[in-house]
XYZ file of N, CA, C and O in Angstrom:
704
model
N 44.597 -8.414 26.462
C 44.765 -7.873 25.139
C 43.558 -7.001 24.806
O 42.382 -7.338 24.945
N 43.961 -5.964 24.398
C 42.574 -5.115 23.826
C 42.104 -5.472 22.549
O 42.431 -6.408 21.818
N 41.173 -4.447 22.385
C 39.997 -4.848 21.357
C 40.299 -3.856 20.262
O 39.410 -3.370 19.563
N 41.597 -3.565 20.133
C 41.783 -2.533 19.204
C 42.408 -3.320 17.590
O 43.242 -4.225 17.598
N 41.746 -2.695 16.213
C 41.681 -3.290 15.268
C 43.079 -2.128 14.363
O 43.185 -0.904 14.444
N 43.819 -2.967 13.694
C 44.984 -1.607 12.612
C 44.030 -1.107 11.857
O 42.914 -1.558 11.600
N 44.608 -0.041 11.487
C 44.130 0.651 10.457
C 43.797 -0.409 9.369
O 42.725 -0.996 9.519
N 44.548 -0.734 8.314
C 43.728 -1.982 7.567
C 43.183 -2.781 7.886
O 42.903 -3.536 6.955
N 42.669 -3.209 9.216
C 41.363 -4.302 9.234
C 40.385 -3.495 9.534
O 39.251 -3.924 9.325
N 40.567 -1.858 10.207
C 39.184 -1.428 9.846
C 38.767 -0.686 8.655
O 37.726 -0.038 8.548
N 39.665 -0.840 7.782
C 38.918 -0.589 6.488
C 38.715 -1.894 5.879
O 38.296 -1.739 4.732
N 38.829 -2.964 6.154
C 38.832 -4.162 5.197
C 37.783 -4.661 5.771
O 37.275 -5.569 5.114
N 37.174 -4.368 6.924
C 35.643 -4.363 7.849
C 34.596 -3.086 6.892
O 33.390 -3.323 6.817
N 35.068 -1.987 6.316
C 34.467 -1.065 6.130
C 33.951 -1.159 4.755
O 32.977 -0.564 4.292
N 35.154 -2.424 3.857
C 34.394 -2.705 2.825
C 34.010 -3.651 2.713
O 33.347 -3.640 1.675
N 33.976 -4.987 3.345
C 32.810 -5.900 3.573
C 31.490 -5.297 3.539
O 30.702 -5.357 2.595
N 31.244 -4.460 5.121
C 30.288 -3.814 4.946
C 29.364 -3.155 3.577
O 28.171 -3.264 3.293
N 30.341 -2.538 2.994
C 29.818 -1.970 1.834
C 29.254 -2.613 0.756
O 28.418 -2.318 -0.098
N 30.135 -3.856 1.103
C 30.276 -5.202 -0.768
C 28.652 -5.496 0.125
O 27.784 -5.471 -0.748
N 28.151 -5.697 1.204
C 27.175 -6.609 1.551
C 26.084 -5.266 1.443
O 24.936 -5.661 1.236
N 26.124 -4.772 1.476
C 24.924 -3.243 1.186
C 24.967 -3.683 -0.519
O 24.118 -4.509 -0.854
N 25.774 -3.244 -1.442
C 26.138 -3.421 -3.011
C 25.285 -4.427 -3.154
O 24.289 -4.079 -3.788
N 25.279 -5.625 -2.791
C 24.843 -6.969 -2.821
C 23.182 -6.751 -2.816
O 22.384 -7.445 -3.446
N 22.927 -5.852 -2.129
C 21.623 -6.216 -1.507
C 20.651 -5.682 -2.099
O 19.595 -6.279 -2.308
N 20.972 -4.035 -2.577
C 20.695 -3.157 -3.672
C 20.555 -3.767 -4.791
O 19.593 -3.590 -5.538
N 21.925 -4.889 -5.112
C 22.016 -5.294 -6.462
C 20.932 -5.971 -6.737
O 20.133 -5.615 -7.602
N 20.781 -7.208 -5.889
C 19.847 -7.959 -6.086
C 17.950 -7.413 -6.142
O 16.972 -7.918 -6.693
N 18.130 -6.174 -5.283
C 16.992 -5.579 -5.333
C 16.366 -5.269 -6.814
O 15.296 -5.580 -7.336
N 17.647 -4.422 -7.320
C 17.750 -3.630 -8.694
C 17.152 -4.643 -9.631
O 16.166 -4.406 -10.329
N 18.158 -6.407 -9.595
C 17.644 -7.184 -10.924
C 15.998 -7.401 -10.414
O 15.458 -7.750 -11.464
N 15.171 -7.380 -9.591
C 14.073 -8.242 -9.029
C 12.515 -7.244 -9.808
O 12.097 -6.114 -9.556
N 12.118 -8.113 -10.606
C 11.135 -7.643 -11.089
C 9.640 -6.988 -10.827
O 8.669 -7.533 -10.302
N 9.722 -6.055 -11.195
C 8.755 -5.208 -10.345
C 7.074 -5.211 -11.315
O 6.886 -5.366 -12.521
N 6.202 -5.001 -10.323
C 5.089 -5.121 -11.007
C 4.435 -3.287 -9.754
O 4.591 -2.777 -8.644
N 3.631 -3.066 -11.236
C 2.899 -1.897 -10.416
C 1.030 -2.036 -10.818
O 0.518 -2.528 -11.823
N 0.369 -1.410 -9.630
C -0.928 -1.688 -9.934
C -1.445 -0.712 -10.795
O -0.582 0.112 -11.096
N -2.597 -0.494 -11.326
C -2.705 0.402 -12.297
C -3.549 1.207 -11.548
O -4.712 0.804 -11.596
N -3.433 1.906 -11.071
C -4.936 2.479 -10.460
C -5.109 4.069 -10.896
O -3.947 4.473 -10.845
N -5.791 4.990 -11.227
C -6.972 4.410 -11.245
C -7.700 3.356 -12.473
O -8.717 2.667 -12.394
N -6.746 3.545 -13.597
C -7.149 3.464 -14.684
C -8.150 2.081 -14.715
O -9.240 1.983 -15.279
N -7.523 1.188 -14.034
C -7.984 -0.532 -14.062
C -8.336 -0.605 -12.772
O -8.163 -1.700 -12.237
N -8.876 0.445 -11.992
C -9.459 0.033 -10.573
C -10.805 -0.434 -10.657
O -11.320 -0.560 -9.546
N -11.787 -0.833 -11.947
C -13.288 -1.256 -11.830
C -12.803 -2.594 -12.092
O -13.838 -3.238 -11.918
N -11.785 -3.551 -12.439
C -11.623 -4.975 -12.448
C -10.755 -5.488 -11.862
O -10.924 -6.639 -11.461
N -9.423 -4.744 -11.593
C -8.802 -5.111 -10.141
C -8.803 -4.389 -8.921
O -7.679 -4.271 -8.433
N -9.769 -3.851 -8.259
C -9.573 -3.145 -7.151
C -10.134 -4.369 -6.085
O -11.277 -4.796 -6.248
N -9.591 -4.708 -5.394
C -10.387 -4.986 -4.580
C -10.160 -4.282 -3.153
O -9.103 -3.771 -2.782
N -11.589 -4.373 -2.285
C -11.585 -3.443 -0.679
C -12.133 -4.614 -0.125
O -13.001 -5.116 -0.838
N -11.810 -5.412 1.299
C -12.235 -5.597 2.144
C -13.753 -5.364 2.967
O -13.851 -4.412 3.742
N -14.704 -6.125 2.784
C -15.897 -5.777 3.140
C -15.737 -4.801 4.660
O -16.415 -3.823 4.974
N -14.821 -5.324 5.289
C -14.455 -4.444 6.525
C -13.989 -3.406 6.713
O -13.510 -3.071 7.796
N -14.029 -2.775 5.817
C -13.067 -1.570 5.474
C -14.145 -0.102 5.596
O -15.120 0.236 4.926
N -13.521 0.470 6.650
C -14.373 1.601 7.260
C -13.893 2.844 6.074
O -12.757 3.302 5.949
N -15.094 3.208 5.288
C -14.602 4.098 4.499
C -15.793 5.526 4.694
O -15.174 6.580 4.543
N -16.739 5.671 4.877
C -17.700 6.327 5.342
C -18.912 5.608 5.920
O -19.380 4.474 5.821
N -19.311 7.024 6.731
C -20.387 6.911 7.376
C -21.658 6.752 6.532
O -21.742 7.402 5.490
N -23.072 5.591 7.064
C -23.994 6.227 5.994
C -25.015 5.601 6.776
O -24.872 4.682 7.582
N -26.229 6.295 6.396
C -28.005 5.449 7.334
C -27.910 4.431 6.703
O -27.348 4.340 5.611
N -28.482 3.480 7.348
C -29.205 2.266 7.385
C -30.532 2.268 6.685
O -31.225 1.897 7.632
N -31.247 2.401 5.837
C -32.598 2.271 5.676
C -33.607 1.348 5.267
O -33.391 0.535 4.368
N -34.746 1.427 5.900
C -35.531 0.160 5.110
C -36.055 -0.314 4.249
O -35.167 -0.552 3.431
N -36.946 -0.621 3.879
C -37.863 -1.082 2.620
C -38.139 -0.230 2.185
O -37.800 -0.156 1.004
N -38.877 0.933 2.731
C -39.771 2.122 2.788
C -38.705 3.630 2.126
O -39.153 4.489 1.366
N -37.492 3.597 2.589
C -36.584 4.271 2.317
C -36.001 4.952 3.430
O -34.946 5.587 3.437
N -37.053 4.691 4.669
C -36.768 5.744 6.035
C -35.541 5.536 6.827
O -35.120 4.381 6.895
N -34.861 6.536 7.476
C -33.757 5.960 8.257
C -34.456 5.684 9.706
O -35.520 6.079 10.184
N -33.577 4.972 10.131
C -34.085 4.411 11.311
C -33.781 5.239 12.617
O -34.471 5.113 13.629
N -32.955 5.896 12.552
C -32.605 7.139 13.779
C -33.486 7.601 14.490
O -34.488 7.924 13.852
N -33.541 7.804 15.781
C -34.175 8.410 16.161
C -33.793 9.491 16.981
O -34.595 9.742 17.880
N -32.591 10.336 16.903
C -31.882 11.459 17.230
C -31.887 11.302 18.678
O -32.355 12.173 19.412
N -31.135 9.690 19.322
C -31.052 9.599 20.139
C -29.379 10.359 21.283
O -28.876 10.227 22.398
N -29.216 10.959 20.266
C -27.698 11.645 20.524
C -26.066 10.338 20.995
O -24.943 10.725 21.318
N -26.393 9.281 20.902
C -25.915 8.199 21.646
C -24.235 8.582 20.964
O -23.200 8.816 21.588
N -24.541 8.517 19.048
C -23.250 8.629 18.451
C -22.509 9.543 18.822
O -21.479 9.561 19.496
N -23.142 10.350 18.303
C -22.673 11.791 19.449
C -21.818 12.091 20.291
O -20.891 12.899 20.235
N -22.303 11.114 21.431
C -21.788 11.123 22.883
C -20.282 10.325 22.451
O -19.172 10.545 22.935
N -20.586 9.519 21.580
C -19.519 8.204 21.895
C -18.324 8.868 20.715
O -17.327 8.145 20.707
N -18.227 9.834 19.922
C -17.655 10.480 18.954
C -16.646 11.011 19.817
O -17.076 11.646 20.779
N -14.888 10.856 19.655
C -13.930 11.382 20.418
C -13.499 12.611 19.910
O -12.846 13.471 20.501
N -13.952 12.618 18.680
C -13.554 14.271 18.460
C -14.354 15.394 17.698
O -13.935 16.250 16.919
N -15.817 15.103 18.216
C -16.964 15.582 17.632
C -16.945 15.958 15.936
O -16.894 17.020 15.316
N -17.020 14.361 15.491
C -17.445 14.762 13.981
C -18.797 14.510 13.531
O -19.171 14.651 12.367
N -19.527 14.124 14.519
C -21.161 13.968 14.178
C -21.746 14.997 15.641
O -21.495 15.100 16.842
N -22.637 15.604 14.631
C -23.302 16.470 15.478
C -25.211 16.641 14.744
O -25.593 16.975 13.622
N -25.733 16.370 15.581
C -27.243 16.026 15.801
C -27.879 17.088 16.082
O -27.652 17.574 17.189
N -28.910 17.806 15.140
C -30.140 18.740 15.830
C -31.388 17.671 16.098
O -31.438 16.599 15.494
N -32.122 17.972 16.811
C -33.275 17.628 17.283
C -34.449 18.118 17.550
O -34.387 19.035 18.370
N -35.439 17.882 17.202
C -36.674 18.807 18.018
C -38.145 18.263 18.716
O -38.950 17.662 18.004
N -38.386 18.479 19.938
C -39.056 17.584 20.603
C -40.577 18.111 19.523
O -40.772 19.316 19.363
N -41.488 17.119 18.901
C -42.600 16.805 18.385
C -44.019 16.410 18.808
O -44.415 15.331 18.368
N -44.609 16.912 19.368
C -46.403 15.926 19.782
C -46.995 14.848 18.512
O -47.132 14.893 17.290
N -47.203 14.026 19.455
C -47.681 13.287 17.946
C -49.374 13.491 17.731
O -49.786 14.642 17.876
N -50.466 12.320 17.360
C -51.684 12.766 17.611
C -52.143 12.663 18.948
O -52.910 13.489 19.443
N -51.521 11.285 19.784
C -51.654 10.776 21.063
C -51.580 11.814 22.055
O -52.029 11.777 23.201
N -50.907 12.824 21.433
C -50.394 13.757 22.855
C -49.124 13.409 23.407
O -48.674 14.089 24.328
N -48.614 12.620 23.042
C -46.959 12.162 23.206
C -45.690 13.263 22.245
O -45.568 13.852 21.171
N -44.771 12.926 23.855
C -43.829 14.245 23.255
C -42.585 13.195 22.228
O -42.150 12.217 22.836
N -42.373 13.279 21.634
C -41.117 12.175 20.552
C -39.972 13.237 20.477
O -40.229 14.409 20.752
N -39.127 12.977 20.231
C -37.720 13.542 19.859
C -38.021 13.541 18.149
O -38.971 12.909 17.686
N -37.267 14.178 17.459
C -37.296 13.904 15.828
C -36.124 14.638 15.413
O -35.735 15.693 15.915
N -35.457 13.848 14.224
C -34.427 14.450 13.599
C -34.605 15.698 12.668
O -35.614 15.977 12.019
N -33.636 16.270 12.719
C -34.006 17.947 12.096
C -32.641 17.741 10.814
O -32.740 17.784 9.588
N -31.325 17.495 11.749
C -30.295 17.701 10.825
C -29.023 16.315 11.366
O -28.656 16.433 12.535
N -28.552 15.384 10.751
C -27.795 14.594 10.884
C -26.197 15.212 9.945
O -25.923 15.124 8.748
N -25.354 15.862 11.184
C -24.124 16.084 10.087
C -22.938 15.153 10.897
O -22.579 14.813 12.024
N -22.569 14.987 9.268
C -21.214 14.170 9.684
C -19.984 14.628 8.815
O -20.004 14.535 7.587
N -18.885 15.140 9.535
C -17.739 15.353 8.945
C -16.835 14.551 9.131
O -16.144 14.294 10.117
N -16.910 13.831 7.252
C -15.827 12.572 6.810
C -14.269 13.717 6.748
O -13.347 13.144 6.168
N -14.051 14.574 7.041
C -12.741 15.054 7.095
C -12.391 15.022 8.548
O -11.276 15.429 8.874
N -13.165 14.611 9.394
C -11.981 14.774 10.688
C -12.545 13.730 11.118
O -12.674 13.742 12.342
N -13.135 12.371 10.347
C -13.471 11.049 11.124
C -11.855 10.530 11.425
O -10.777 10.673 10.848
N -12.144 10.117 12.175
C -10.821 8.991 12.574
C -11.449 7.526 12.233
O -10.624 6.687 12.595
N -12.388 7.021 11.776
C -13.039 5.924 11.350
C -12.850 4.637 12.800
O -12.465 3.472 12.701
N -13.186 5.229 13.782
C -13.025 3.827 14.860
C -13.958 3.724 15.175
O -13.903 3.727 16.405
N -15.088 3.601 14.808
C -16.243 3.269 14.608
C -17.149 2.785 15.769
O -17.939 1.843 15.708
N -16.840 3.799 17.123
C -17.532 3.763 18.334
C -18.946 4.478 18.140
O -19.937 4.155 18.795
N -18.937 5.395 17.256
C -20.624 5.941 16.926
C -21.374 4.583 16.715
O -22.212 4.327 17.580
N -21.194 3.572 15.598
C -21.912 2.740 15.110
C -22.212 1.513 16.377
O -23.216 0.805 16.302
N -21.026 1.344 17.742
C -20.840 0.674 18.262
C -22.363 1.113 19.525
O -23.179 0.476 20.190
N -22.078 2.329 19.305
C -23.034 3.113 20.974
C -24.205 3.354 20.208
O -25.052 3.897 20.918
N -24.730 3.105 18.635
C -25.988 3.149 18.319
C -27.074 2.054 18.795
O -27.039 1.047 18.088
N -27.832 2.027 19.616
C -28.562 1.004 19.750
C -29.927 0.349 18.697
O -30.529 -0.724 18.667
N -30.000 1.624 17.912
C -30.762 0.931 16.930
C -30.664 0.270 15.647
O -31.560 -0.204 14.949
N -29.028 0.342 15.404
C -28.351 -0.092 14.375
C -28.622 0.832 12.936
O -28.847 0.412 11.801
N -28.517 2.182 13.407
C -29.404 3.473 12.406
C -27.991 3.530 11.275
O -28.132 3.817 10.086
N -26.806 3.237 11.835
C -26.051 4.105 11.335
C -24.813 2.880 10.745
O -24.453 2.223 11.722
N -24.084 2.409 9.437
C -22.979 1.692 9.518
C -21.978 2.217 8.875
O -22.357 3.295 8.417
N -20.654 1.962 8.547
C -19.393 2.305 7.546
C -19.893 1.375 6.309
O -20.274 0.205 6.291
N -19.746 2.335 5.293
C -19.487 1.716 3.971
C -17.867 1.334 3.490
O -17.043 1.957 4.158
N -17.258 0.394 2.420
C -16.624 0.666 2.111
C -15.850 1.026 1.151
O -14.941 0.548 0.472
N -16.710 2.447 1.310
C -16.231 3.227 -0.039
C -15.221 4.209 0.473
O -15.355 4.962 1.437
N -14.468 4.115 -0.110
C -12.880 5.240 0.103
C -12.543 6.090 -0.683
O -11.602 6.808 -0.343
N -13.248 6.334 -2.140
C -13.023 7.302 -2.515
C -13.762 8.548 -2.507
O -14.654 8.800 -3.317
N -13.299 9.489 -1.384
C -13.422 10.642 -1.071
C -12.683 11.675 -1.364
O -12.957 12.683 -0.713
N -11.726 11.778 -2.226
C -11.343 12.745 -2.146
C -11.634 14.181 -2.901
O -11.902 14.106 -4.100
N -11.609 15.098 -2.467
C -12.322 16.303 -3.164
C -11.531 17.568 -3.056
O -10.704 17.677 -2.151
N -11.691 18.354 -3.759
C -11.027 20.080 -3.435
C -11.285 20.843 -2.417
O -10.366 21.584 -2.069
N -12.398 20.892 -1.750
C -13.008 21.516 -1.009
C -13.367 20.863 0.470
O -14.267 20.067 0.738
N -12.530 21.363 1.209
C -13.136 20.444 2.427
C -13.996 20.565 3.124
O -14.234 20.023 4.203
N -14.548 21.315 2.533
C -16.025 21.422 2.940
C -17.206 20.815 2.652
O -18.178 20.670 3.394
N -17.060 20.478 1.554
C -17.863 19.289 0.671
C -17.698 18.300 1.379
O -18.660 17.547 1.229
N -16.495 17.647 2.541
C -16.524 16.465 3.092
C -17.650 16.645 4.176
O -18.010 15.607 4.732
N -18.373 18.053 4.625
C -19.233 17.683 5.686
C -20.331 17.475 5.033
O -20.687 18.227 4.125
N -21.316 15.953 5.581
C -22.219 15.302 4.916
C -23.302 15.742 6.367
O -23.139 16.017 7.556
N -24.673 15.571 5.205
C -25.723 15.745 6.010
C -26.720 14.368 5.530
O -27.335 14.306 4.466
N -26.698 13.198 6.713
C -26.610 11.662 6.638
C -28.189 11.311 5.943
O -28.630 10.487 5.143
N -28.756 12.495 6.785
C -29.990 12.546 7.126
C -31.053 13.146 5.429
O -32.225 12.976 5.093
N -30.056 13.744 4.881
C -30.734 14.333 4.011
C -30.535 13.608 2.589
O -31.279 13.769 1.621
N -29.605 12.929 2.626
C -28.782 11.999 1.368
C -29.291 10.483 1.350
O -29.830 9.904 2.292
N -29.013 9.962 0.090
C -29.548 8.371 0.373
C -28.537 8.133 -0.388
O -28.277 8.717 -1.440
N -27.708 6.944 0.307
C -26.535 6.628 -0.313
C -26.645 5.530 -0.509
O -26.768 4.618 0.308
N -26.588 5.471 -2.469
C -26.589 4.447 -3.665
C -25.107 3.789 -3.674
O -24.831 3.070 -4.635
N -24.426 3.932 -2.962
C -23.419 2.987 -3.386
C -22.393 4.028 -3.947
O -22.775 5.129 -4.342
N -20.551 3.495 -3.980
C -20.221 4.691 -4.332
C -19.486 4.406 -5.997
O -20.121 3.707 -6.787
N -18.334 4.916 -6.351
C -18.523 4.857 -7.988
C -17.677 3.543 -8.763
O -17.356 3.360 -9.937
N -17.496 2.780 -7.576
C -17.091 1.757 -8.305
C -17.931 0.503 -8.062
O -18.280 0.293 -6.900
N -18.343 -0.465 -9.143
C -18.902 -1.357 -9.477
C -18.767 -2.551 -7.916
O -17.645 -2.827 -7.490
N -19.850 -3.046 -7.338
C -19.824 -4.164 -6.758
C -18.870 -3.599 -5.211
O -18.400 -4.486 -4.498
N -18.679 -2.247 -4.849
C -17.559 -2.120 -3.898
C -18.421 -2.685 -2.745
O -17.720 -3.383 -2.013
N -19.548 -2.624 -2.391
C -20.081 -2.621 -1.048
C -19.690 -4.602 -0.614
O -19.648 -5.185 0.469
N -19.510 -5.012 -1.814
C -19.255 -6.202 -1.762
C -17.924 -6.899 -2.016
O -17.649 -8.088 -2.176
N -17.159 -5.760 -2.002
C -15.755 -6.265 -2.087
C -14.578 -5.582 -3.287
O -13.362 -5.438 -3.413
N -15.914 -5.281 -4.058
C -15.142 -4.716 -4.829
C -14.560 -5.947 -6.527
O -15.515 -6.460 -7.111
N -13.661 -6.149 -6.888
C -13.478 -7.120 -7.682
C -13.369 -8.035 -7.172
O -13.157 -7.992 -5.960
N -13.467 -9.411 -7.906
C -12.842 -10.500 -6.629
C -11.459 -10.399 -6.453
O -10.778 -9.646 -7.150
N -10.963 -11.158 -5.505
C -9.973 -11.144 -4.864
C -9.268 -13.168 -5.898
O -9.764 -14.270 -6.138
N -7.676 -12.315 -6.155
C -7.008 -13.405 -6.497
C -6.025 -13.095 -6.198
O -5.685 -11.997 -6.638
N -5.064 -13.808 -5.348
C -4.011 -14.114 -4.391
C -2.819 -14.031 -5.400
O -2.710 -14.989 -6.165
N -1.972 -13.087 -5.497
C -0.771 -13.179 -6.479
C -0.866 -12.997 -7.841
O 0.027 -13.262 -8.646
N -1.953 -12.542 -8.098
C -2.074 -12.024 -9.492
C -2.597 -10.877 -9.762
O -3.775 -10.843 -9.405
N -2.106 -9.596 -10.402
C -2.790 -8.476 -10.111
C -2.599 -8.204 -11.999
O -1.941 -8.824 -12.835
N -3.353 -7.203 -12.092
C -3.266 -6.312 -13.474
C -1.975 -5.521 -13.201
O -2.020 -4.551 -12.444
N -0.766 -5.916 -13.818
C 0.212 -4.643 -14.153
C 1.337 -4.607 -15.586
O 1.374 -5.129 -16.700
N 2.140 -3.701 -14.811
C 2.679 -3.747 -15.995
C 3.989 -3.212 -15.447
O 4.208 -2.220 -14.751
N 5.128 -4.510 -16.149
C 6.434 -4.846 -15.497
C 6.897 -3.770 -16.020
O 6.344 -3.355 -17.038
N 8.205 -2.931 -15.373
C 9.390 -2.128 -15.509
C 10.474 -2.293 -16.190
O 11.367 -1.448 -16.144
């Protein structure tokens, strides 16, 4: 016997189908929706993930100095050259030749954020913040010079630390 269906059981298949799509929508439609507010209420509910690769930035110490020593390492380990390093060899008083940083640029518009620069730094000069709001008019403004900037943190309250706290199923919104 074949596998062939009459004309009315394949439409009476065609609207099952349909009643169970209807169904699914429907139930979607009654299900109450919540939306986040952002930006407006992003300084008390935002929260970011301390792990969250959002830019590049120096490391510095007590003193304010970065720790780099324009060892080209990031550089090397960068897959699609968005950090690029000048250098210039220096005498010190000793008579020793040193390397020294001239210009540290980094372009946050064509990072891919996989964070093999920070991985191939051996002096730990360089980490991701996680600050994400970058966005700007000009993409040119995204190329940063690491070396010349000291980065305070970015414009929302407590982000380097998470950001707001974190509460599981409860957000600021406002139902539909």
């Amino acid at each position: 016997m074949e596998n062939n269906q009459s004309y009315f059981g394949s439409v009476a298949k065609g609207l099952k189908t349909l009643a169970t799509g209807l169904k699914v929508t429907f139930k979607e439609y009654l299900t109450p929706k919540s939306t986040e507010q952002y930006p407006e209420n992003r300084k008390t509910t935002l929260h970011v993930a301390k792990r969250h690769r959002g830019r590049l930035v120096f490391k510095r110490d007590e003193n304010g100095n970065h720790k780099c020593v324009a060892c080209t390492m990031c550089e090397k380990a960068c897959p699609n050259g968005t950090i690029k390093i000048l250098s210039e060899m220096v005498t010190n008083e000793e008579g020793k030749k040193k390397r020294q940083l001239v210009d540290y640029q980094y372009d946050l518009g064509d990072c891919m954020f996989c964070q093999l620069c920070t991985n191939a730094c051996n002096f730990d000069a360089i980490e991701f913040t996680n600050d994400f709001e970058n966005s700007v008019f000009d993409r040119g403004s995204l190329v940063l010079h690491l070396d010349k900037e000291k980065y305070e943190g970015g414009s929302l309250p407590n982000l380097i630390d998470g950001g707001a706290p974190i509460t599981i199923g409860k957000f600021n919104t406002k139902k539909k």
